[in-house]
């Protein structure tokens, strides 16, 4: 009965490769997010989708492309991976947006680019 | 400059002792403030949420305070346990038509036996 799940949990890959991270939530929430947490533990929002529509795109390189096939899923595809992409990526969801609702986070995907 | 500043960056305390974490923010107009706990290797989990009119809120051994005038919040951990070892992140939400959350860098707490 996992609320927000991400796959894979760990991802080790070579520079230049393309990879995808998947996220699913079974909370019935309308809004989903992708965050990047760097080595200094600082969480930075990357994207937000509300009912499959992109509502936030925070100056993320266009190598990163989110896709939301339905409101329960938000996947993240990364092209031409770079060393600086190594981080932990968290998916989250919330009931609404714009009101500072509690966000429910997934367990994270630890990406290491070699 | 980040709109949410947390201090200290890290601290170590002995099991059973109390500690207080600080969060100062400049986010405006203010909507609410949350404290999240992030265990190592896990995603953040919400501990408390406080709106403008609330001064204090408790969740078990965790007590958050808010002074909206000085734009300061604190998280007090009472009788710390080993399981309290984690990062504690302050998140402030602004009143706006657009989504806007500002995250602090977190305080890493280590509880030692």
Coordinates of C-alpha atoms in Angstrom, one line a residue:
Chain A
X1 CA 0.0 0.0 0.0
X2 CA 2.9 2.3 -0.8
X3 CA 1.6 5.9 -1.3
X4 CA 4.3 7.3 -3.6
X5 CA 6.6 4.8 -5.3
X6 CA 9.6 5.4 -7.5
X7 CA 11.7 3.0 -9.7
X8 CA 14.5 2.3 -9.8
X9 CA 15.8 3.0 -6.3
X10 CA 19.4 3.1 -7.6
X11 CA 20.7 4.0 -11.0
X12 CA 24.3 3.9 -12.0
X13 CA 25.1 4.9 -15.6
X14 CA 27.7 6.3 -18.0
X15 CA 27.9 9.9 -19.0
X16 CA 26.0 10.5 -22.3
X17 CA 23.4 7.8 -21.7
X18 CA 19.6 8.3 -21.6
X19 CA 17.7 7.1 -18.6
X20 CA 14.1 7.2 -17.2
X21 CA 12.8 7.3 -13.6
X22 CA 9.2 6.3 -13.0
X23 CA 6.9 7.6 -10.3
X24 CA 3.4 6.5 -9.3
X25 CA 1.1 7.6 -6.5
X26 CA -2.0 5.9 -5.3
X27 CA -3.3 8.7 -3.1
X28 CA -5.7 10.1 -5.7
X29 CA -3.8 13.4 -5.7
X30 CA -4.0 15.9 -8.5
X31 CA -0.5 17.3 -8.4
X32 CA 2.9 15.6 -8.7
X33 CA 6.4 16.9 -8.5
X34 CA 10.0 16.1 -9.2
X35 CA 12.7 17.4 -6.9
X36 CA 16.5 17.1 -7.1
X37 CA 18.5 16.8 -3.9
X38 CA 22.2 17.4 -4.3
X39 CA 25.1 16.3 -2.1
X40 CA 24.4 19.2 0.2
X41 CA 20.9 17.9 0.9
X42 CA 19.2 20.9 -0.6
X43 CA 15.9 20.1 -2.2
X44 CA 15.1 21.9 -5.4
X45 CA 11.9 21.7 -7.3
X46 CA 12.3 20.7 -11.0
X47 CA 8.8 20.2 -12.3
X48 CA 5.2 20.1 -11.2
X49 CA 2.2 18.7 -13.0
X50 CA -1.5 19.2 -12.1
X51 CA -3.9 16.7 -13.8
X52 CA -1.3 15.8 -16.4
X53 CA -0.6 19.5 -17.2
X54 CA 2.8 21.1 -16.6
X55 CA 2.5 24.0 -14.2
X56 CA 6.1 24.5 -13.0
X57 CA 9.3 24.2 -14.9
X58 CA 12.2 25.6 -12.9
X59 CA 15.0 26.5 -15.2
X60 CA 15.8 22.8 -15.8
X61 CA 17.9 21.9 -18.8
X62 CA 15.8 20.6 -21.7
X63 CA 17.7 17.3 -21.4
X64 CA 15.1 16.6 -18.7
X65 CA 11.7 15.8 -20.0
X66 CA 8.8 14.9 -17.7
X67 CA 5.9 12.9 -18.9
X68 CA 2.5 12.4 -17.2
X69 CA 0.4 9.8 -18.9
X70 CA -2.3 10.2 -16.2
X71 CA -2.6 12.0 -13.0
X72 CA -1.2 9.0 -11.0
X73 CA 2.0 8.9 -12.9
X74 CA 4.9 11.3 -13.5
X75 CA 8.0 10.0 -15.2
X76 CA 11.3 11.7 -15.7
X77 CA 13.4 11.1 -18.8
X78 CA 16.9 12.4 -18.9
X79 CA 18.9 12.6 -22.1
X80 CA 22.7 12.8 -22.5
X81 CA 23.4 12.4 -18.8
X82 CA 26.2 14.5 -17.3
X83 CA 28.3 14.1 -14.2
X84 CA 26.4 17.0 -12.6
X85 CA 23.1 15.1 -12.8
X86 CA 24.3 12.8 -10.1
X87 CA 21.9 13.4 -7.2
X88 CA 18.9 11.9 -5.5
X89 CA 15.6 12.6 -7.3
X90 CA 12.4 12.6 -5.4
X91 CA 8.9 12.4 -6.7
X92 CA 6.1 13.9 -4.6
X93 CA 2.4 14.4 -4.8
X94 CA -0.2 16.7 -3.1
X95 CA -4.0 17.0 -3.3
X96 CA -4.0 20.5 -4.8
X97 CA -1.6 23.2 -5.7
X98 CA -1.0 26.8 -4.9
X99 CA -2.1 26.5 -1.3
X100 CA 1.0 24.9 0.2
X101 CA -0.6 21.6 0.9
X102 CA 1.4 18.8 2.5
X103 CA 3.5 16.9 -0.1
X104 CA 4.0 13.2 0.1
X105 CA 7.4 12.1 -1.0
X106 CA 8.6 8.9 -2.6
X107 CA 11.7 7.1 -1.4
X108 CA 14.0 8.7 -3.9
X109 CA 16.1 7.5 -6.8
X110 CA 19.8 7.7 -6.3
X111 CA 21.4 8.5 -9.7
X112 CA 25.1 8.2 -10.1
X113 CA 26.6 9.3 -13.5
X114 CA 30.1 8.0 -14.1
Chain B
X1 CA 20.0 34.5 -1.3
X2 CA 17.7 31.7 -0.1
X3 CA 14.4 32.9 1.3
X4 CA 14.5 30.2 4.1
X5 CA 17.6 30.0 6.3
X6 CA 18.0 27.2 8.8
X7 CA 20.4 26.9 11.7
X8 CA 22.5 25.2 12.9
X9 CA 23.6 23.3 9.8
X10 CA 24.1 20.2 12.0
X11 CA 24.2 19.2 15.6
X12 CA 24.9 16.3 17.8
X13 CA 23.1 15.6 21.0
X14 CA 23.0 12.8 23.6
X15 CA 20.0 10.5 23.8
X16 CA 17.4 11.9 26.2
X17 CA 18.5 15.5 25.8
X18 CA 16.4 18.3 24.2
X19 CA 17.4 20.5 21.2
X20 CA 15.9 23.4 19.2
X21 CA 16.3 24.0 15.5
X22 CA 15.8 27.5 14.0
X23 CA 14.2 28.6 10.7
X24 CA 14.2 32.2 9.5
X25 CA 12.3 33.2 6.4
X26 CA 11.7 36.2 4.2
X27 CA 8.9 34.6 2.1
X28 CA 6.0 37.1 1.6
X29 CA 3.1 37.1 1.7
X30 CA 3.2 34.2 4.1
X31 CA 0.8 31.3 3.8
X32 CA 2.1 28.5 6.0
X33 CA 5.2 26.9 7.3
X34 CA 6.0 23.2 7.5
X35 CA 8.7 21.1 9.2
X36 CA 9.7 17.9 7.4
X37 CA 11.8 15.1 8.8
X38 CA 14.0 13.2 6.3
X39 CA 15.6 10.0 7.5
X40 CA 18.7 8.9 5.8
X41 CA 17.9 7.2 2.5
X42 CA 14.2 8.2 2.7
X43 CA 12.0 11.0 1.4
X44 CA 10.9 13.8 3.6
X45 CA 7.8 13.3 5.8
X46 CA 5.7 16.2 7.1
X47 CA 5.9 16.8 10.9
X48 CA 3.9 19.9 11.5
X49 CA 2.1 22.7 9.5
X50 CA 1.5 26.1 10.9
X51 CA -0.5 29.0 9.5
X52 CA -0.3 32.7 10.2
X53 CA -2.5 32.6 13.2
X54 CA -0.8 29.6 15.0
X55 CA 2.0 30.2 17.4
X56 CA 2.7 26.6 18.4
X57 CA 1.9 23.1 17.3
X58 CA 3.0 19.7 18.7
X59 CA 3.4 16.3 17.2
X60 CA 4.5 13.9 19.9
X61 CA 7.9 15.0 21.1
X62 CA 8.2 17.6 18.4
X63 CA 6.9 21.1 19.1
X64 CA 7.0 23.8 16.4
X65 CA 6.6 27.5 17.2
X66 CA 6.0 30.4 14.8
X67 CA 6.5 34.1 15.1
X68 CA 5.0 35.6 12.0
X69 CA 6.0 39.1 13.0
X70 CA 9.7 38.3 13.2
X71 CA 9.4 35.6 10.5
X72 CA 11.0 32.9 12.7
X73 CA 10.1 29.4 13.5
X74 CA 11.7 26.8 15.7
X75 CA 11.4 23.1 16.1
X76 CA 12.0 21.7 19.6
X77 CA 12.7 18.0 20.1
X78 CA 12.1 16.8 23.6
X79 CA 13.8 13.8 25.2
X80 CA 15.6 12.9 22.0
X81 CA 15.7 9.3 20.8
X82 CA 18.1 7.6 18.4
X83 CA 15.3 7.5 15.8
X84 CA 15.3 11.3 15.8
X85 CA 18.6 11.2 13.9
X86 CA 17.6 12.8 10.6
X87 CA 17.6 16.0 8.6
X88 CA 14.9 18.5 9.5
X89 CA 13.7 20.8 6.7
X90 CA 11.7 24.0 7.0
X91 CA 9.4 24.7 4.1
X92 CA 7.5 28.0 3.7
X93 CA 4.6 28.6 1.4
X94 CA 3.7 32.0 -0.1
X95 CA 0.2 33.2 -0.8
X96 CA 0.1 33.4 -4.6
X97 CA -1.8 32.3 -7.7
X98 CA 1.2 30.4 -8.7
X99 CA 2.7 27.5 -6.8
X100 CA 5.6 28.7 -4.6
X101 CA 7.3 26.7 -1.9
X102 CA 10.7 27.8 -0.5
X103 CA 12.9 25.1 1.1
X104 CA 15.6 25.5 3.7
X105 CA 18.8 23.6 3.4
X106 CA 17.9 21.5 6.5
X107 CA 19.5 20.8 9.9
X108 CA 21.1 17.4 10.3
X109 CA 20.5 16.1 13.8
X110 CA 22.6 13.2 15.2
X111 CA 21.4 11.6 18.4
X112 CA 24.1 9.5 20.2
X113 CA 23.6 6.9 22.9

